[in-house]
PDB file of C-alpha atoms in Angstrom:
ATOM      1  CA  UNK A1224       0.000   0.000   0.000  1.00 65.00           C
ATOM      2  CA  UNK A1225       1.345   3.398  -0.981  1.00 76.00           C
ATOM      3  CA  UNK A1226       1.512   5.994   1.749  1.00 91.00           C
ATOM      4  CA  UNK A1227      -0.543   8.611  -0.095  1.00 95.00           C
ATOM      5  CA  UNK A1228      -2.906   7.620  -2.865  1.00 95.00           C
ATOM      6  CA  UNK A1229      -4.879   9.648  -5.358  1.00 95.00           C
ATOM      7  CA  UNK A1230      -6.883   8.821  -8.450  1.00 86.00           C
ATOM      8  CA  UNK A1231      -4.574   9.611 -11.344  1.00 78.00           C
ATOM      9  CA  UNK A1232      -7.385  10.799 -13.576  1.00 81.00           C
ATOM     10  CA  UNK A1233      -7.705  12.546 -15.835  1.00 91.00           C
ATOM     11  CA  UNK A1234     -10.767  14.014 -14.232  1.00 96.00           C
ATOM     12  CA  UNK A1235     -12.841  16.035 -16.659  1.00 97.00           C
ATOM     13  CA  UNK A1236     -15.538  18.450 -15.529  1.00 97.00           C
ATOM     14  CA  UNK A1237     -17.499  21.087 -17.454  1.00 97.00           C
ATOM     15  CA  UNK A1238     -16.884  24.752 -16.730  1.00 98.00           C
ATOM     16  CA  UNK A1239     -18.926  25.925 -13.775  1.00 97.00           C
ATOM     17  CA  UNK A1240     -19.255  22.471 -12.214  1.00 97.00           C
ATOM     18  CA  UNK A1241     -17.773  21.242  -8.924  1.00 97.00           C
ATOM     19  CA  UNK A1242     -14.550  19.274  -9.205  1.00 97.00           C
ATOM     20  CA  UNK A1243     -13.927  16.760  -6.427  1.00 97.00           C
ATOM     21  CA  UNK A1244     -10.419  15.459  -5.814  1.00 97.00           C
ATOM     22  CA  UNK A1245      -9.730  12.704  -3.337  1.00 97.00           C
ATOM     23  CA  UNK A1246      -6.735  11.487  -1.360  1.00 97.00           C
ATOM     24  CA  UNK A1247      -6.202   8.684   1.151  1.00 97.00           C
ATOM     25  CA  UNK A1248      -3.227   8.110   3.405  1.00 97.00           C
ATOM     26  CA  UNK A1249      -1.914   5.177   5.376  1.00 96.00           C
ATOM     27  CA  UNK A1250      -0.265   6.712   8.463  1.00 95.00           C
ATOM     28  CA  UNK A1251      -3.021   7.140  11.042  1.00 95.00           C
ATOM     29  CA  UNK A1252      -0.828   9.487  13.089  1.00 93.00           C
ATOM     30  CA  UNK A1253      -0.554  12.069  10.294  1.00 93.00           C
ATOM     31  CA  UNK A1254      -1.449  15.582  11.425  1.00 88.00           C
ATOM     32  CA  UNK A1255      -0.964  18.013   8.538  1.00 91.00           C
ATOM     33  CA  UNK A1256      -2.441  17.862   5.057  1.00 95.00           C
ATOM     34  CA  UNK A1257      -1.796  19.981   2.002  1.00 95.00           C
ATOM     35  CA  UNK A1258      -3.058  20.471  -1.520  1.00 97.00           C
ATOM     36  CA  UNK A1259      -0.702  21.724  -4.215  1.00 97.00           C
ATOM     37  CA  UNK A1260      -1.570  22.698  -7.764  1.00 98.00           C
ATOM     38  CA  UNK A1261       0.920  22.123 -10.566  1.00 97.00           C
ATOM     39  CA  UNK A1262       0.456  23.523 -14.028  1.00 97.00           C
ATOM     40  CA  UNK A1263       2.213  21.704 -16.858  1.00 95.00           C
ATOM     41  CA  UNK A1264       5.891  22.648 -16.931  1.00 94.00           C
ATOM     42  CA  UNK A1265       5.658  24.612 -13.681  1.00 96.00           C
ATOM     43  CA  UNK A1266       6.452  23.942 -10.046  1.00 97.00           C
ATOM     44  CA  UNK A1267       3.906  22.876  -7.416  1.00 97.00           C
ATOM     45  CA  UNK A1268       2.088  25.735  -5.709  1.00 96.00           C
ATOM     46  CA  UNK A1269       0.503  25.448  -2.273  1.00 93.00           C
ATOM     47  CA  UNK A1270      -3.214  26.211  -2.410  1.00 94.00           C
ATOM     48  CA  UNK A1271      -4.661  24.767   0.813  1.00 93.00           C
ATOM     49  CA  UNK A1272      -3.554  23.329   4.121  1.00 93.00           C
ATOM     50  CA  UNK A1273      -5.774  21.649   6.698  1.00 94.00           C
ATOM     51  CA  UNK A1274      -4.995  20.295  10.163  1.00 92.00           C
ATOM     52  CA  UNK A1275      -8.344  19.590  11.841  1.00 92.00           C
ATOM     53  CA  UNK A1276     -11.275  17.370  10.960  1.00 95.00           C
ATOM     54  CA  UNK A1277     -13.986  19.093   8.986  1.00 96.00           C
ATOM     55  CA  UNK A1278     -14.057  21.636   6.201  1.00 96.00           C
ATOM     56  CA  UNK A1279     -11.823  24.599   5.444  1.00 96.00           C
ATOM     57  CA  UNK A1280     -12.911  27.067   2.796  1.00 97.00           C
ATOM     58  CA  UNK A1281     -10.806  29.557   0.835  1.00 95.00           C
ATOM     59  CA  UNK A1282     -12.584  31.242  -2.032  1.00 96.00           C
ATOM     60  CA  UNK A1283     -13.723  28.591  -4.504  1.00 97.00           C
ATOM     61  CA  UNK A1284     -11.663  25.901  -2.767  1.00 98.00           C
ATOM     62  CA  UNK A1285     -12.805  23.716   0.127  1.00 98.00           C
ATOM     63  CA  UNK A1286     -10.564  21.153   1.778  1.00 97.00           C
ATOM     64  CA  UNK A1287     -12.212  18.384   3.761  1.00 98.00           C
ATOM     65  CA  UNK A1288     -10.468  16.160   6.300  1.00 97.00           C
ATOM     66  CA  UNK A1289     -11.684  12.983   7.954  1.00 97.00           C
ATOM     67  CA  UNK A1290      -8.901  11.502  10.082  1.00 95.00           C
ATOM     68  CA  UNK A1291     -10.973   8.492  11.163  1.00 95.00           C
ATOM     69  CA  UNK A1292     -11.341   7.463   7.528  1.00 95.00           C
ATOM     70  CA  UNK A1293      -7.825   8.704   6.650  1.00 96.00           C
ATOM     71  CA  UNK A1294      -9.275  10.723   3.842  1.00 96.00           C
ATOM     72  CA  UNK A1295      -8.757  14.258   2.612  1.00 97.00           C
ATOM     73  CA  UNK A1296     -10.466  15.899  -0.335  1.00 97.00           C
ATOM     74  CA  UNK A1297     -10.441  19.131  -2.292  1.00 98.00           C
ATOM     75  CA  UNK A1298     -13.562  20.626  -3.826  1.00 98.00           C
ATOM     76  CA  UNK A1299     -13.323  23.311  -6.471  1.00 98.00           C
ATOM     77  CA  UNK A1300     -16.586  25.175  -7.000  1.00 98.00           C
ATOM     78  CA  UNK A1301     -17.450  26.986 -10.224  1.00 98.00           C
ATOM     79  CA  UNK A1302     -14.547  25.289 -11.999  1.00 98.00           C
ATOM     80  CA  UNK A1303     -12.749  27.402 -14.573  1.00 97.00           C
ATOM     81  CA  UNK A1304     -10.521  26.344 -17.483  1.00 97.00           C
ATOM     82  CA  UNK A1305      -7.665  27.992 -15.576  1.00 97.00           C
ATOM     83  CA  UNK A1306      -8.115  25.321 -12.874  1.00 98.00           C
ATOM     84  CA  UNK A1307      -6.909  22.673 -15.346  1.00 97.00           C
ATOM     85  CA  UNK A1308      -3.762  21.312 -13.722  1.00 97.00           C
ATOM     86  CA  UNK A1309      -2.448  18.413 -11.689  1.00 96.00           C
ATOM     87  CA  UNK A1310      -3.406  18.500  -8.015  1.00 97.00           C
ATOM     88  CA  UNK A1311      -1.007  16.946  -5.533  1.00 97.00           C
ATOM     89  CA  UNK A1312      -2.047  15.829  -2.070  1.00 96.00           C
ATOM     90  CA  UNK A1313       0.710  15.933   0.565  1.00 94.00           C
ATOM     91  CA  UNK A1314       0.665  14.520   4.072  1.00 93.00           C
ATOM     92  CA  UNK A1315       2.999  15.179   6.983  1.00 90.00           C
ATOM     93  CA  UNK A1316       3.395  11.813   8.621  1.00 88.00           C
ATOM     94  CA  UNK A1317       3.942  10.986  12.279  1.00 87.00           C
ATOM     95  CA  UNK A1318       7.561  10.152  11.442  1.00 82.00           C
ATOM     96  CA  UNK A1319       8.380  13.712  10.436  1.00 77.00           C
ATOM     97  CA  UNK A1320       8.216  13.351   6.692  1.00 82.00           C
ATOM     98  CA  UNK A1321       6.003  15.026   4.078  1.00 86.00           C
ATOM     99  CA  UNK A1322       4.832  12.504   1.476  1.00 90.00           C
ATOM    100  CA  UNK A1323       3.309  13.569  -1.823  1.00 93.00           C
ATOM    101  CA  UNK A1324       0.701  11.576  -3.685  1.00 94.00           C
ATOM    102  CA  UNK A1325       1.039  10.882  -7.410  1.00 93.00           C
ATOM    103  CA  UNK A1326      -1.377  13.672  -8.321  1.00 95.00           C
ATOM    104  CA  UNK A1327      -4.738  13.898 -10.078  1.00 96.00           C
ATOM    105  CA  UNK A1328      -4.937  15.551 -13.471  1.00 96.00           C
ATOM    106  CA  UNK A1329      -7.961  17.849 -13.765  1.00 97.00           C
ATOM    107  CA  UNK A1330      -9.318  19.132 -17.051  1.00 97.00           C
ATOM    108  CA  UNK A1331     -12.064  21.767 -17.033  1.00 97.00           C
ATOM    109  CA  UNK A1332     -13.907  21.786 -20.337  1.00 97.00           C
ATOM    110  CA  UNK A1333     -15.228  25.183 -21.546  1.00 95.00           C
TER     111      UNK A1333
ATOM    112  CA  UNK B1066       7.998  39.149  -3.419  1.00 67.00           C
ATOM    113  CA  UNK B1067       9.777  36.311  -1.587  1.00 82.00           C
ATOM    114  CA  UNK B1068      10.563  33.332  -3.810  1.00 93.00           C
ATOM    115  CA  UNK B1069      12.778  30.300  -3.889  1.00 97.00           C
ATOM    116  CA  UNK B1070      15.348  30.642  -6.639  1.00 97.00           C
ATOM    117  CA  UNK B1071      17.146  27.822  -8.414  1.00 98.00           C
ATOM    118  CA  UNK B1072      20.040  27.772 -10.842  1.00 98.00           C
ATOM    119  CA  UNK B1073      20.520  26.702 -13.513  1.00 98.00           C
ATOM    120  CA  UNK B1074      17.002  26.434 -14.929  1.00 97.00           C
ATOM    121  CA  UNK B1075      18.135  24.011 -17.603  1.00 98.00           C
ATOM    122  CA  UNK B1076      21.173  21.776 -17.821  1.00 98.00           C
ATOM    123  CA  UNK B1077      22.230  19.387 -20.568  1.00 98.00           C
ATOM    124  CA  UNK B1078      25.283  17.306 -19.857  1.00 98.00           C
ATOM    125  CA  UNK B1079      26.960  14.106 -20.916  1.00 97.00           C
ATOM    126  CA  UNK B1080      26.975  10.940 -18.900  1.00 97.00           C
ATOM    127  CA  UNK B1081      29.804  10.891 -16.382  1.00 97.00           C
ATOM    128  CA  UNK B1082      29.947  14.656 -15.892  1.00 98.00           C
ATOM    129  CA  UNK B1083      29.431  16.392 -12.577  1.00 98.00           C
ATOM    130  CA  UNK B1084      26.258  18.418 -12.134  1.00 98.00           C
ATOM    131  CA  UNK B1085      25.701  21.004  -9.404  1.00 98.00           C
ATOM    132  CA  UNK B1086      22.312  22.576  -8.770  1.00 98.00           C
ATOM    133  CA  UNK B1087      21.855  25.531  -6.448  1.00 98.00           C
ATOM    134  CA  UNK B1088      18.944  26.807  -4.438  1.00 98.00           C
ATOM    135  CA  UNK B1089      18.355  30.000  -2.482  1.00 97.00           C
ATOM    136  CA  UNK B1090      15.528  29.478   0.004  1.00 96.00           C
ATOM    137  CA  UNK B1091      13.132  32.196   1.067  1.00 94.00           C
ATOM    138  CA  UNK B1092      14.804  34.430   3.642  1.00 92.00           C
ATOM    139  CA  UNK B1093      13.852  33.317   7.128  1.00 89.00           C
ATOM    140  CA  UNK B1094      12.794  29.814   6.151  1.00 91.00           C
ATOM    141  CA  UNK B1095      14.581  27.143   8.155  1.00 89.00           C
ATOM    142  CA  UNK B1096      13.675  24.018   6.178  1.00 91.00           C
ATOM    143  CA  UNK B1097      14.914  23.139   2.700  1.00 93.00           C
ATOM    144  CA  UNK B1098      13.833  20.181   0.581  1.00 94.00           C
ATOM    145  CA  UNK B1099      15.203  18.670  -2.622  1.00 96.00           C
ATOM    146  CA  UNK B1100      12.793  16.750  -4.868  1.00 96.00           C
ATOM    147  CA  UNK B1101      13.070  14.978  -8.182  1.00 96.00           C
ATOM    148  CA  UNK B1102      10.086  14.699 -10.501  1.00 96.00           C
ATOM    149  CA  UNK B1103       9.640  12.354 -13.439  1.00 94.00           C
ATOM    150  CA  UNK B1104       6.566  11.198 -15.292  1.00 89.00           C
ATOM    151  CA  UNK B1105       7.063   7.643 -14.082  1.00 88.00           C
ATOM    152  CA  UNK B1106       7.900   8.240 -10.422  1.00 87.00           C
ATOM    153  CA  UNK B1107       6.151  11.503  -9.671  1.00 88.00           C
ATOM    154  CA  UNK B1108       7.579  13.771  -6.988  1.00 91.00           C
ATOM    155  CA  UNK B1109      10.264  12.033  -4.929  1.00 91.00           C
ATOM    156  CA  UNK B1110      11.898  13.505  -1.844  1.00 91.00           C
ATOM    157  CA  UNK B1111      15.671  13.258  -2.109  1.00 94.00           C
ATOM    158  CA  UNK B1112      16.820  15.113   0.998  1.00 93.00           C
ATOM    159  CA  UNK B1113      15.836  17.763   3.480  1.00 89.00           C
ATOM    160  CA  UNK B1114      17.493  20.088   5.932  1.00 92.00           C
ATOM    161  CA  UNK B1115      16.280  21.868   9.012  1.00 89.00           C
ATOM    162  CA  UNK B1116      18.371  24.744  10.355  1.00 91.00           C
ATOM    163  CA  UNK B1117      21.053  23.667   7.832  1.00 92.00           C
ATOM    164  CA  UNK B1118      21.357  20.191   9.360  1.00 92.00           C
ATOM    165  CA  UNK B1119      20.535  17.229   7.108  1.00 90.00           C
ATOM    166  CA  UNK B1120      17.544  15.371   8.553  1.00 87.00           C
ATOM    167  CA  UNK B1121      16.833  12.816   5.883  1.00 84.00           C
ATOM    168  CA  UNK B1122      18.638  11.887   2.712  1.00 85.00           C
ATOM    169  CA  UNK B1123      17.295   8.359   2.408  1.00 85.00           C
ATOM    170  CA  UNK B1124      15.791   9.153  -0.989  1.00 86.00           C
ATOM    171  CA  UNK B1125      19.161   9.881  -2.566  1.00 91.00           C
ATOM    172  CA  UNK B1126      21.433   7.388  -4.309  1.00 88.00           C
ATOM    173  CA  UNK B1127      24.316   7.803  -1.877  1.00 87.00           C
ATOM    174  CA  UNK B1128      27.044   6.748  -4.228  1.00 93.00           C
ATOM    175  CA  UNK B1129      26.491   9.588  -6.654  1.00 96.00           C
ATOM    176  CA  UNK B1130      24.299  12.250  -5.039  1.00 97.00           C
ATOM    177  CA  UNK B1131      25.211  14.671  -2.295  1.00 96.00           C
ATOM    178  CA  UNK B1132      23.338  17.580  -0.734  1.00 96.00           C
ATOM    179  CA  UNK B1133      24.724  20.354   1.426  1.00 96.00           C
ATOM    180  CA  UNK B1134      23.780  23.683   2.968  1.00 96.00           C
ATOM    181  CA  UNK B1135      27.001  25.691   3.288  1.00 94.00           C
ATOM    182  CA  UNK B1136      25.011  28.586   4.724  1.00 93.00           C
ATOM    183  CA  UNK B1137      21.417  29.576   5.397  1.00 92.00           C
ATOM    184  CA  UNK B1138      21.023  31.199   1.978  1.00 95.00           C
ATOM    185  CA  UNK B1139      22.388  28.393  -0.190  1.00 97.00           C
ATOM    186  CA  UNK B1140      21.589  24.722  -0.676  1.00 97.00           C
ATOM    187  CA  UNK B1141      23.349  22.566  -3.255  1.00 98.00           C
ATOM    188  CA  UNK B1142      22.604  19.220  -4.857  1.00 98.00           C
ATOM    189  CA  UNK B1143      25.456  17.528  -6.639  1.00 97.00           C
ATOM    190  CA  UNK B1144      25.477  14.493  -8.921  1.00 97.00           C
ATOM    191  CA  UNK B1145      28.803  12.873  -9.708  1.00 97.00           C
ATOM    192  CA  UNK B1146      28.982  11.024 -12.025  1.00 97.00           C
ATOM    193  CA  UNK B1147      25.695  11.754 -13.774  1.00 97.00           C
ATOM    194  CA  UNK B1148      23.772   9.040 -15.634  1.00 97.00           C
ATOM    195  CA  UNK B1149      20.956   9.196 -18.210  1.00 97.00           C
ATOM    196  CA  UNK B1150      18.484   7.901 -15.598  1.00 95.00           C
ATOM    197  CA  UNK B1151      19.113  11.090 -13.589  1.00 97.00           C
ATOM    198  CA  UNK B1152      17.286  13.085 -16.261  1.00 97.00           C
ATOM    199  CA  UNK B1153      14.392  14.769 -14.458  1.00 97.00           C
ATOM    200  CA  UNK B1154      13.217  18.074 -13.052  1.00 98.00           C
ATOM    201  CA  UNK B1155      14.814  18.831  -9.704  1.00 98.00           C
ATOM    202  CA  UNK B1156      12.881  21.090  -7.358  1.00 98.00           C
ATOM    203  CA  UNK B1157      14.030  22.854  -4.261  1.00 97.00           C
ATOM    204  CA  UNK B1158      11.419  23.926  -1.720  1.00 95.00           C
ATOM    205  CA  UNK B1159      11.688  25.865   1.492  1.00 94.00           C
ATOM    206  CA  UNK B1160       9.449  26.259   4.485  1.00 90.00           C
ATOM    207  CA  UNK B1161       9.216  27.545   7.995  1.00 81.00           C
ATOM    208  CA  UNK B1162       8.852  24.506  10.143  1.00 67.00           C
ATOM    209  CA  UNK B1163       7.225  25.218  13.454  1.00 62.00           C
ATOM    210  CA  UNK B1164       6.139  21.908  14.830  1.00 53.00           C
ATOM    211  CA  UNK B1165       3.498  20.485  12.556  1.00 47.00           C
ATOM    212  CA  UNK B1166       3.228  23.150   9.898  1.00 53.00           C
ATOM    213  CA  UNK B1167       5.603  22.247   7.043  1.00 71.00           C
ATOM    214  CA  UNK B1168       4.025  24.269   4.262  1.00 84.00           C
ATOM    215  CA  UNK B1169       6.473  24.226   1.401  1.00 89.00           C
ATOM    216  CA  UNK B1170       7.200  26.795  -1.280  1.00 92.00           C
ATOM    217  CA  UNK B1171       8.778  25.484  -4.432  1.00 96.00           C
ATOM    218  CA  UNK B1172      11.366  27.001  -6.707  1.00 97.00           C
ATOM    219  CA  UNK B1173      10.989  26.922 -10.504  1.00 97.00           C
ATOM    220  CA  UNK B1174      13.072  23.758 -10.851  1.00 98.00           C
ATOM    221  CA  UNK B1175      16.153  22.689 -12.768  1.00 98.00           C
ATOM    222  CA  UNK B1176      15.433  20.561 -15.823  1.00 98.00           C
ATOM    223  CA  UNK B1177      18.357  18.157 -16.166  1.00 98.00           C
ATOM    224  CA  UNK B1178      19.044  16.137 -19.282  1.00 98.00           C
ATOM    225  CA  UNK B1179      21.893  13.626 -19.222  1.00 98.00           C
ATOM    226  CA  UNK B1180      22.832  12.225 -22.623  1.00 97.00           C
TER     227      UNK B1180
END
């Protein structure tokens, strides 16, 4: 079992729809969770961090964390073509290491 | 506008040559990470430093890779000798690690091609 797993996609959604990106992790003691966005040919960019169970909203982005289920998700409301990118989930494990998932490719269709 | 800077942005070299990549972390950040990204393997952690001390370099091939932080404003990643399988994009990231935070800010990367 990989430490951080994501659906590789590609995930295609129409413009204006909600995009839902999912991530599961194996280390139950993990405490910090991050979502990064990476455009093709560019470096990863931090867009959300979440540390407590529940939802955290920032503009059109909502991160959701459920530690009991070892699950973290990212919702993008009113998806725009400019949201087309690869989204990387990262988890800070209990053994002091940040592990990145393989990423989910999102395509927003105009 | 605080950013992580990396040099060079692109490097083409022949197998067997030494390659040195440099990174300037964001001023005030105390944690520096080196990653390698390929299509096949995704983003792999090679090494990281906290307060200039190496904390983990288990992701690096020890026989050919080395990472150092000679001072707080410079981190280096060296490959000697380079091999075609080292071709990848190498990212440096920095962060301000206060307990459980560990948000990371990435540089633009060095695209390495070894022929």
